């Protein structure tokens, strides 16, 4: 089995196993016909209703679902990349949620309060979001590098601090739309038209600039990690900080940079949400996008291209998931599929063992677990491959 | 004034069992060298299963079902991280996501979005005499779990520091290879710790749905599992530390509830968000002050491989 296959196959199998398992769940609670129909609806909601379109329907039957899938995919991709970049230096960024929150808030404030010409305004709001997210992540990096606080704990705490301060104070207090007046709107003031991410297909779809932007970010990250010196050094730090330090790589600096970059990406996700679809900081962000990012990154094997594929795939499922409700199937199914897929990806070694066992000449047991004293002499017992 | 303190104290005593049980579970698991980020998911599963079971059986039995459910989730974590040497943080996060999505789905499929039907709450203990004393009356009228959560950390302290099994548990988290040299089973010890930790996390979740509330709701653990994780670190991976940290966090949350109910005037001056953020901010500051002197088990998060040295 080649290196690349070892990296990709477990994720692919995990996703399919999760899909199959969820199909069985629906079939058990409803019936098989509903389960199949639900999956079909999910697909139609994500990649377009091709059947109806070819029967002489309008192009919006395709462009509407594409737009919804792209919106979801852009957010999953950016938070996924955030988690993936932190992973590259060996940090587990559970704080993408908090970083995204601050980014969304910064974008909403700049979008609403600052007067700038159109193109500049969007860029300024995106930048502000990136800086805000990076700032929040750098607190965790500082705590880790200077004070030795584990990043898993500090980023979880920072998530809660962000939620408390933003959702329970700023957005309902000083930054509330019409603060100080009797007007009661949830969320901040609406951003100005000049700060909106332009829609790419006009009225035909909600597809906006956020999706190509996220794709471009993924591409840049890939080139950076695979081709540039600093990218290589970043990966080296993640593979072994001691060896990297011995090789003269500034480990502390690369770690801080990567964490800051992770925060900036999560912040950017917040900006895309605010500038592209919400047009204001809503009362709450609504979904645990940051935690989705963890799943997307790990299913995509922390590789920018893998993360892109995984984000697009789950973006399609997420967008289509709302259509499953038409059949009375719960809309959280795509999240369940995503969670199960991550669980199976965590069992990467199981997949690799299964794959390796299949290639051995004598038929090995399905679970290649050395059983005590079987009929076969110990020497011929299939070993669990050490990876 | 007394009423404010009483409300805060009573609310603290209401919430801390969940935190203490879960933090104790995480402590047990992490002492054996297995990181347990999946505490939140185990709590959620425990809370859900305890509530569902209590619909048809006596609530104390339902709590036991919740504990078993927590152990069931822990078994997945154990299989992945001990047997298959998966990344422990990844495995734990996966459990959280599955429990979140799966719990949401099952809840709505079986009972609708408003939560399970209400169940018989665990009976509350009214300590005779205490109910008349001002301030101390806050200690009366809680379930047995409140008292168990005070006793259990002491019991675990005794087990971990004063029994041979506790010594082995501590050793397996520090130097698993040394334990293996003595002919003891590293995976066996870790399995026990992880399953025990899952049971405790399940108990923590069950205490929420059977003692604090009388049903399972969509948001039941709502991050308490992650807080318990912080309490574990903050309590330096010791049972008594988990108790104190759990009490501290519960008091932090209770401060807001107590103030909101008894001093609404104050809430207009101090934004509610500040009070909400306070326990987390304090944790961060205290962890930063504690700094590198934290005593994480040396082998924490490192999958054990017999032949790796």
XYZ file of C-alpha atoms in Angstrom:
696
model
C 0.000 0.000 0.000
C 1.447 3.296 -1.058
C 1.998 6.210 1.266
C -0.752 8.197 -0.380
C -3.275 5.369 -0.221
C -2.534 4.920 3.479
C -3.352 8.581 4.004
C -6.499 8.736 1.914
C -8.225 5.350 2.103
C -9.121 5.337 5.814
C -10.899 8.687 5.425
C -12.794 7.575 2.342
C -13.872 4.305 3.944
C -14.826 6.110 7.140
C -17.083 8.523 5.293
C -18.793 5.698 3.417
C -19.205 3.596 6.548
C -20.757 6.598 8.315
C -23.108 7.158 5.365
C -24.124 3.500 5.354
C -24.622 3.390 9.121
C -26.836 6.469 9.096
C -28.862 4.995 6.268
C -29.458 1.953 8.459
C -30.469 4.238 11.365
C -33.095 5.955 9.248
C -34.250 2.628 7.858
C -34.652 1.272 11.387
C -36.598 4.235 12.696
C -38.652 4.752 9.514
C -38.260 2.337 6.613
C -35.806 1.627 3.833
C -37.732 3.609 1.258
C -37.687 6.745 3.404
C -33.972 6.246 4.036
C -33.131 6.055 0.347
C -35.445 8.945 -0.464
C -33.831 11.020 2.295
C -30.368 10.450 0.858
C -31.644 11.361 -2.578
C -33.132 14.574 -1.205
C -29.857 15.316 0.553
C -28.034 14.943 -2.740
C -30.584 17.063 -4.603
C -30.354 19.754 -1.975
C -26.582 19.790 -2.290
C -25.721 19.357 -5.955
C -28.963 20.435 -7.594
C -32.190 18.835 -8.700
C -30.913 17.563 -12.028
C -33.971 15.450 -12.811
C -36.385 18.350 -12.558
C -33.945 20.635 -14.374
C -33.571 18.305 -17.354
C -37.353 17.985 -17.499
C -37.378 21.596 -18.560
C -37.030 23.308 -15.222
C -35.177 26.504 -14.647
C -31.485 26.859 -14.001
C -32.188 28.010 -10.437
C -32.994 24.368 -9.624
C -29.251 23.881 -9.871
C -27.798 27.225 -8.826
C -29.800 27.585 -5.586
C -28.521 24.297 -4.089
C -25.000 25.030 -5.331
C -25.065 28.342 -3.532
C -26.265 26.804 -0.280
C -23.654 24.046 -0.455
C -20.905 26.553 -1.264
C -21.873 28.785 1.671
C -21.687 25.856 4.063
C -18.510 24.516 2.460
C -16.734 27.890 2.706
C -17.272 28.031 6.476
C -16.317 24.375 6.987
C -13.244 24.852 4.817
C -11.944 27.921 6.651
C -12.454 26.506 10.139
C -11.101 23.167 8.927
C -7.958 24.834 7.588
C -7.620 26.683 10.881
C -7.534 23.409 12.790
C -5.279 21.813 10.164
C -2.651 24.578 10.283
C -2.439 24.341 14.061
C -2.058 20.572 13.709
C 0.923 21.096 11.445
C 2.913 22.469 14.396
C 1.443 19.828 16.662
C -1.166 22.016 18.368
C -4.797 21.006 18.748
C -6.857 24.110 18.062
C -10.173 23.483 19.786
C -10.595 27.256 19.902
C -11.648 27.836 16.297
C -15.140 28.577 17.590
C -14.005 31.452 19.800
C -11.629 32.804 17.187
C -14.414 32.717 14.622
C -16.724 34.544 17.010
C -14.282 37.407 17.443
C -13.621 37.501 13.707
C -17.346 37.693 13.002
C -17.729 40.504 15.518
C -14.800 42.463 14.086
C -16.173 42.078 10.563
C -19.622 43.192 11.710
C -18.235 46.275 13.461
C -15.973 47.327 10.591
C -18.723 46.544 8.096
C -21.246 48.693 9.894
C -19.253 51.527 11.464
C -16.522 52.347 8.928
C -17.070 54.348 5.715
C -14.956 53.082 2.815
C -15.303 52.518 -0.918
C -16.687 49.114 -1.792
C -13.671 46.910 -2.576
C -11.601 48.469 0.193
C -14.387 48.053 2.693
C -14.640 44.297 2.141
C -10.881 43.918 2.410
C -10.769 46.022 5.575
C -13.518 43.962 7.195
C -11.801 40.680 6.245
C -8.489 41.969 7.587
C -10.063 43.096 10.839
C -11.628 39.658 11.264
C -8.320 37.935 10.583
C -6.499 40.126 13.098
C -9.178 39.602 15.748
C -9.089 35.825 15.303
C -5.295 35.774 15.335
C -5.245 37.852 18.516
C -7.521 35.371 20.276
C -5.432 32.403 19.127
C -2.179 34.095 20.125
C -3.379 34.295 23.717
C -3.485 30.492 23.686
C -0.097 30.364 21.934
C 1.408 32.668 24.557
C -0.050 30.607 27.389
C 1.384 27.481 25.792
C 4.840 28.752 24.913
C 5.558 31.018 27.863
C 3.474 29.575 30.680
C 3.195 25.921 29.596
C -0.623 25.782 29.672
C -1.900 23.002 27.433
C -3.609 24.478 24.362
C -6.564 22.096 24.548
C -7.534 23.541 27.921
C -6.732 27.163 27.137
C -8.572 27.225 23.807
C -11.656 25.616 25.384
C -11.601 28.280 28.101
C -11.087 31.024 25.518
C -14.109 29.736 23.603
C -16.271 30.225 26.668
C -14.805 33.626 27.409
C -15.511 34.709 23.838
C -19.081 33.418 23.927
C -19.747 35.060 27.283
C -18.254 38.428 26.408
C -19.555 38.682 22.858
C -22.935 36.919 22.875
C -23.944 37.817 26.402
C -22.542 41.314 26.653
C -21.349 43.159 23.556
C -24.022 41.981 21.159
C -26.902 42.438 23.577
C -25.356 45.544 25.141
C -23.122 48.255 23.714
C -23.022 46.885 20.156
C -26.690 45.976 19.844
C -28.418 47.539 16.866
C -30.009 50.704 18.197
C -28.270 50.406 21.572
C -29.586 52.941 24.052
C -32.924 53.198 22.253
C -36.067 51.233 22.771
C -35.570 49.374 19.483
C -35.270 45.684 20.195
C -33.359 43.837 17.506
C -31.103 40.883 18.173
C -27.592 41.233 16.881
C -25.496 44.189 15.808
C -26.386 46.836 13.244
C -26.571 45.679 9.641
C -23.359 46.067 7.657
C -23.240 48.602 4.834
C -23.797 47.482 1.261
C -20.169 48.288 0.444
C -18.954 45.668 2.929
C -21.059 42.803 1.565
C -19.294 39.974 -0.201
C -20.577 40.259 -3.776
C -22.883 37.529 -5.029
C -21.441 35.713 -7.995
C -24.661 34.600 -9.675
C -26.821 37.574 -8.802
C -30.394 36.663 -7.950
C -30.044 33.057 -9.099
C -28.200 31.872 -6.024
C -26.825 32.951 -2.673
C -23.365 31.873 -3.854
C -20.967 34.662 -2.889
C -17.291 35.483 -3.040
C -16.644 33.630 0.224
C -16.409 30.220 -1.437
C -13.772 31.075 -4.069
C -11.962 33.016 -1.376
C -11.841 29.947 0.866
C -10.661 27.788 -2.040
C -7.901 30.292 -2.798
C -6.821 30.281 0.844
C -6.619 26.482 0.764
C -4.504 26.622 -2.392
C -2.132 29.202 -0.907
C -1.763 27.145 2.251
C -1.002 24.037 0.236
C 1.712 25.804 -1.746
C 3.100 27.340 1.428
C 3.265 24.041 3.319
C 4.531 21.977 0.404
C 6.871 24.365 -1.374
C 8.101 27.210 0.803
C 10.851 27.084 3.396
C 8.827 28.492 6.259
C 6.071 26.017 5.441
C 8.519 23.160 5.559
C 9.932 24.424 8.857
C 6.400 24.630 10.253
C 5.794 21.008 9.373
C 9.165 20.025 10.786
C 8.238 21.572 14.128
C 5.053 19.521 14.192
C 6.852 16.284 13.370
C 9.422 16.713 16.086
C 10.156 19.941 17.926
C 13.420 18.647 19.372
C 14.794 17.630 15.999
C 13.581 20.878 14.482
C 15.300 22.892 17.189
C 18.489 20.923 16.658
C 18.267 21.746 12.952
C 18.230 25.428 13.756
C 14.547 26.065 13.138
C 13.078 28.794 15.379
C 10.523 26.464 16.970
C 8.834 28.997 19.240
C 8.436 31.495 16.451
C 7.045 28.987 13.965
C 4.611 27.671 16.565
C 3.326 31.149 17.382
C 3.035 31.992 13.684
C 1.057 28.864 12.922
C -1.298 29.424 15.831
C -1.788 33.056 14.806
C -2.485 31.912 11.253
C -4.974 29.343 12.559
C -6.772 32.083 14.452
C -6.766 34.361 11.406
C -8.353 31.620 9.304
C -11.056 30.986 11.871
C -11.620 34.742 12.095
C -11.947 34.839 8.325
C -14.640 32.184 8.572
C -16.516 34.513 10.892
C -16.132 37.360 8.405
C -17.432 35.204 5.545
C -20.470 34.300 7.622
C -21.197 37.935 8.531
C -20.311 39.640 5.246
C -21.708 36.912 3.018
C -24.947 35.655 4.510
C -25.896 37.123 7.887
C -25.117 40.802 7.068
C -24.762 41.458 10.808
C -23.509 39.689 13.873
C -26.606 37.664 14.746
C -27.667 37.074 18.339
C -25.534 33.931 18.397
C -23.471 32.277 15.686
C -25.961 29.444 15.724
C -23.855 26.400 14.963
C -20.630 25.044 16.446
C -18.658 25.816 13.292
C -15.360 25.623 15.139
C -16.046 22.075 16.261
C -17.120 21.147 12.746
C -13.702 22.402 11.681
C -12.045 19.765 13.850
C -13.987 17.000 12.128
C -13.406 18.427 8.661
C -9.683 18.802 9.254
C -9.197 15.310 10.625
C -11.324 13.623 7.984
C -9.276 15.564 5.420
C -6.123 14.196 7.045
C -4.982 17.765 7.921
C -3.869 18.281 4.344
C -5.124 21.466 2.630
C -6.455 19.549 -0.351
C -7.947 16.800 1.770
C -9.595 19.418 3.955
C -11.003 21.069 0.821
C -12.511 17.820 -0.400
C -13.930 16.985 2.983
C -15.366 20.514 3.404
C -17.032 20.460 -0.002
C -18.439 17.002 0.608
C -19.895 17.866 3.995
C -21.009 21.274 2.687
C -23.135 19.399 0.174
C -24.524 17.101 2.870
C -25.212 20.053 5.187
C -26.992 22.037 2.504
C -29.003 18.969 1.515
C -29.714 18.071 5.121
C -32.349 20.770 5.396
C -34.241 19.094 2.562
C -34.375 15.805 4.450
C -36.762 17.556 6.802
C -39.339 17.447 4.020
C -39.493 13.724 4.722
C -39.587 14.212 8.466
C -35.984 13.060 8.835
C -34.105 15.123 11.358
C -31.865 17.841 9.990
C -29.005 16.906 12.315
C -28.284 13.774 10.278
C -25.435 15.340 8.297
C -23.792 16.248 11.607
C -24.240 12.693 12.821
C -22.643 11.402 9.615
C -19.784 13.840 10.160
C -19.320 12.796 13.787
C -19.366 9.086 12.981
C -16.949 9.609 10.102
C -14.562 11.316 12.532
C -14.945 8.441 14.970
C -14.032 5.961 12.249
C -11.151 8.149 11.134
C -9.886 8.053 14.715
C -9.725 4.307 14.191
C -7.322 4.812 11.289
C -5.170 1.948 12.540
C -8.113 -0.424 12.312
C -8.579 0.417 8.640
C -4.873 0.078 7.931
C -4.802 -3.283 9.682
C -7.834 -4.452 7.717
C -6.306 -3.277 4.469
C -2.995 -4.936 5.257
C -4.681 -8.159 6.332
C -6.498 -8.406 3.023
C -3.203 -8.420 1.166
C -1.610 -11.255 3.139
C -1.647 -14.592 1.234
C -3.321 -16.704 3.984
C -6.807 -15.420 4.815
C -6.375 -13.470 8.033
C -9.227 -12.960 10.509
C -11.296 -9.824 10.012
C -10.016 -8.420 13.299
C -6.311 -9.195 13.098
C -5.927 -9.325 16.817
C -3.481 -11.960 17.997
C -5.675 -14.477 19.753
C -4.062 -16.433 22.585
C -3.157 -19.992 21.628
C -5.066 -20.676 18.452
C -4.426 -23.694 16.282
C -1.828 -21.834 14.243
C 1.691 -21.832 15.654
C 2.701 -18.396 17.019
C 5.188 -17.703 14.267
C 2.536 -17.756 11.566
C 0.000 -15.702 13.434
C -0.780 -12.457 11.597
C 0.815 -9.600 13.478
C -0.900 -6.283 13.978
C 1.100 -3.986 11.734
C 2.968 -1.307 13.631
C 2.574 1.980 11.878
C -27.801 39.811 52.287
C -28.245 36.350 53.785
C -30.646 35.490 51.012
C -28.054 36.309 48.336
C -25.358 34.158 49.926
C -27.870 31.421 50.542
C -29.041 31.449 46.938
C -25.475 31.315 45.652
C -24.528 28.533 48.078
C -27.609 26.490 47.281
C -27.049 26.877 43.549
C -23.405 25.853 43.946
C -24.412 22.698 45.788
C -26.916 21.970 43.033
C -24.400 22.050 40.202
C -21.121 20.871 41.644
C -21.830 17.103 41.710
C -21.930 16.991 37.917
C -18.615 18.829 37.687
C -16.948 16.860 40.468
C -18.006 13.438 39.176
C -16.903 14.291 35.648
C -13.633 15.840 36.797
C -12.995 12.794 38.969
C -13.637 10.574 35.950
C -11.227 12.572 33.841
C -8.662 12.481 36.650
C -8.908 8.707 36.899
C -8.538 8.244 33.155
C -5.747 10.761 32.726
C -3.831 9.412 35.719
C -3.499 6.177 33.758
C -2.086 8.120 30.811
C -5.186 8.270 28.626
C -6.274 11.803 27.729
C -10.032 12.092 27.941
C -11.455 14.979 25.950
C -14.617 12.939 25.431
C -15.940 13.651 28.935
C -18.596 15.988 27.542
C -19.891 13.285 25.212
C -19.898 10.688 27.993
C -21.796 13.089 30.255
C -24.321 13.770 27.534
C -24.848 10.073 26.903
C -25.150 9.404 30.615
C -27.637 12.217 31.108
C -29.756 11.073 28.170
C -29.789 7.383 29.033
C -30.463 8.047 32.724
C -33.464 10.204 31.864
C -34.828 7.712 29.336
C -34.355 4.770 31.690
C -35.980 6.634 34.571
C -39.201 6.905 32.611
C -39.822 3.192 33.056
C -37.861 2.340 36.200
C -37.050 3.893 39.575
C -34.773 6.898 39.163
C -31.802 5.480 41.155
C -31.742 2.531 38.753
C -31.927 5.005 35.886
C -28.838 6.718 37.248
C -27.059 3.350 37.141
C -28.102 2.971 33.508
C -26.620 6.414 32.862
C -23.348 5.289 34.439
C -23.286 2.191 32.254
C -23.960 4.336 29.190
C -21.011 6.544 30.114
C -18.882 3.428 30.443
C -20.129 2.295 27.047
C -18.871 5.477 25.443
C -15.628 5.100 27.368
C -15.309 1.595 25.942
C -15.214 3.058 22.436
C -12.566 5.509 23.598
C -10.637 2.671 25.205
C -10.835 0.441 22.150
C -9.575 3.227 19.901
C -6.931 4.742 22.139
C -5.657 1.761 24.144
C -6.092 -1.114 21.738
C -5.630 0.689 18.432
C -3.372 3.461 19.708
C -5.425 6.196 18.075
C -4.759 9.826 18.873
C -6.559 10.193 22.182
C -7.676 13.773 21.706
C -9.112 12.938 18.284
C -10.964 9.926 19.619
C -12.379 11.979 22.472
C -13.510 14.820 20.236
C -15.157 12.293 17.916
C -17.139 10.923 20.851
C -18.270 14.443 21.713
C -19.480 15.093 18.189
C -21.266 11.755 17.928
C -22.942 12.248 21.296
C -24.012 15.763 20.337
C -25.513 14.877 16.962
C -26.789 11.465 18.011
C -28.333 12.811 21.211
C -30.075 15.614 19.340
C -31.424 13.174 16.806
C -32.598 10.530 19.273
C -34.196 13.122 21.523
C -36.264 14.600 18.746
C -37.056 11.246 17.153
C -38.282 9.744 20.418
C -39.683 12.668 22.403
C -39.729 15.863 20.369
C -37.559 18.966 20.668
C -38.628 19.950 24.197
C -36.830 17.129 25.935
C -37.880 13.848 27.470
C -41.077 13.659 29.497
C -40.495 14.672 33.089
C -39.387 11.917 35.424
C -39.397 11.363 39.155
C -36.482 13.404 40.464
C -34.032 11.804 42.844
C -35.457 12.308 46.308
C -34.095 15.344 48.108
C -32.656 14.976 51.566
C -34.064 17.415 54.069
C -31.665 17.431 56.967
C -33.698 17.851 60.158
C -32.868 21.008 62.080
C -30.751 22.476 59.293
C -33.743 23.921 57.483
C -34.321 26.478 60.266
C -30.768 27.799 60.500
C -30.156 30.760 58.221
C -27.347 30.255 55.706
C -26.895 26.572 56.602
C -30.342 25.810 55.247
C -28.740 25.972 51.809
C -27.255 22.559 52.598
C -30.662 20.996 53.018
C -32.912 19.816 50.231
C -30.353 18.327 47.879
C -30.154 14.808 46.519
C -27.871 12.134 47.842
C -25.537 12.793 44.923
C -24.579 16.130 46.461
C -23.254 14.324 49.499
C -21.739 11.514 47.452
C -19.807 14.114 45.472
C -18.244 15.313 48.721
C -17.301 11.816 49.867
C -16.215 10.173 46.628
C -13.144 12.378 46.012
C -11.887 11.503 49.496
C -12.432 7.804 48.785
C -10.573 8.122 45.509
C -7.780 9.973 47.255
C -7.439 6.987 49.548
C -7.490 4.540 46.652
C -5.017 6.403 44.486
C -2.499 7.271 47.174
C -2.848 4.471 49.711
C -3.516 1.207 47.873
C -1.314 -0.956 45.654
C -3.781 -0.518 42.801
C -3.505 3.263 43.125
C 0.267 3.042 43.018
C 0.059 0.995 39.832
C -2.412 3.448 38.346
C -0.093 6.361 39.036
C 2.880 4.426 37.727
C 1.147 3.480 34.500
C 0.552 7.142 33.774
C 4.145 8.048 34.482
C 6.240 5.140 33.241
C 4.125 2.426 31.624
C 7.188 0.438 30.616
C 8.283 0.146 34.232
C 4.845 -1.224 35.112
C 5.087 -3.725 32.272
C 8.465 -4.848 33.579
C 6.765 -5.899 36.817
C 4.578 -8.245 34.815
C 1.476 -6.066 35.130
C -0.740 -5.376 32.155
C -0.537 -1.771 31.009
C -3.627 -2.048 28.775
C -5.518 -3.783 31.588
C -4.838 -0.993 34.071
C -5.679 1.656 31.507
C -8.910 -0.090 30.553
C -10.013 -0.111 34.176
C -9.234 3.567 34.574
C -10.935 4.583 31.328
C -14.085 2.528 32.029
C -14.224 3.816 35.595
C -13.775 7.342 34.305
C -16.605 6.810 31.826
C -18.889 5.582 34.612
C -18.110 8.659 36.677
C -18.701 10.959 33.715
C -21.978 9.147 33.071
C -22.886 9.672 36.727
C -22.086 13.353 36.368
C -24.383 13.605 33.372
C -27.076 11.574 35.126
C -26.954 13.931 38.102
C -27.902 16.756 35.749
C -30.939 15.046 34.272
C -32.199 13.357 37.434
C -31.234 15.665 40.316
C -30.797 19.198 38.928
C -33.523 18.878 36.306
C -36.197 16.233 35.950
C -35.624 15.509 32.264
C -33.001 15.504 29.529
C -32.997 18.631 27.426
C -31.267 19.525 24.211
C -28.543 21.512 25.971
C -28.101 19.368 29.050
C -24.374 19.216 29.711
C -23.837 22.431 27.677
C -20.087 22.486 28.083
C -19.893 21.263 31.682
C -17.773 18.360 30.431
C -15.198 20.731 29.007
C -15.285 22.656 32.255
C -14.692 19.419 34.137
C -11.672 18.873 31.946
C -10.308 22.239 32.994
C -11.096 21.355 36.605
C -8.970 18.237 36.186
C -5.969 20.245 35.043
C -6.642 22.986 37.541
C -6.904 20.356 40.276
C -3.527 18.983 39.190
C -4.856 15.504 38.392
C -5.702 14.754 42.026
C -9.131 13.709 43.368
C -9.176 16.369 46.072
C -8.044 18.935 43.528
C -10.938 17.889 41.311
C -13.295 18.409 44.241
C -12.011 21.902 44.987
C -11.850 22.924 41.334
C -15.365 21.561 40.760
C -16.657 23.551 43.733
C -14.853 26.649 42.490
C -16.343 26.443 38.983
C -19.799 25.658 40.313
C -19.556 28.671 42.596
C -18.522 30.768 39.602
C -21.659 29.776 37.711
C -23.797 30.100 40.824
C -22.593 33.640 41.403
C -24.366 34.745 38.261
C -27.553 32.798 38.977
C -27.586 33.960 42.587
C -27.023 37.587 41.703
C -29.583 37.553 38.918
C -32.272 36.160 41.205
C -31.544 38.179 44.312
C -29.868 41.406 43.235
C -31.227 42.350 39.823
C -30.086 45.952 40.404
C -26.459 44.846 40.383
C -26.905 43.079 37.061
C -27.582 46.385 35.337
C -24.190 47.688 36.485
C -22.109 44.573 35.839
C -22.886 43.105 32.425
C -24.018 39.506 32.692
C -21.393 38.497 30.144
C -18.605 39.477 32.532
C -19.975 37.291 35.271
C -20.393 34.443 32.812
C -16.831 34.798 31.609
C -15.429 35.120 35.115
C -14.866 31.432 35.970
C -13.160 30.802 32.644
C -11.023 33.914 32.857
C -10.020 33.025 36.403
C -9.117 29.503 35.275
C -6.893 30.880 32.543
C -5.191 33.268 34.947
C -4.689 30.584 37.567
C -3.354 28.090 35.009
C -0.992 30.771 33.734
C 0.212 31.470 37.273
C 0.535 27.758 38.007
C 2.513 27.605 34.771
C 4.957 24.802 34.236
C 4.583 23.555 37.767
C 1.498 21.592 36.734
C 1.975 17.910 37.349
C 0.592 16.231 34.284
C 1.276 12.495 34.210
C 4.418 12.009 32.146
C 2.919 9.448 29.763
C -0.347 11.376 29.291
C -1.559 11.115 25.709
C 1.221 8.772 24.628
C -0.130 5.498 23.238
C 1.625 2.583 24.870
C 3.673 0.275 22.737
C 5.422 -2.620 24.380
C 8.327 -2.566 21.937
C 8.776 1.208 21.677
C 12.013 1.279 23.668
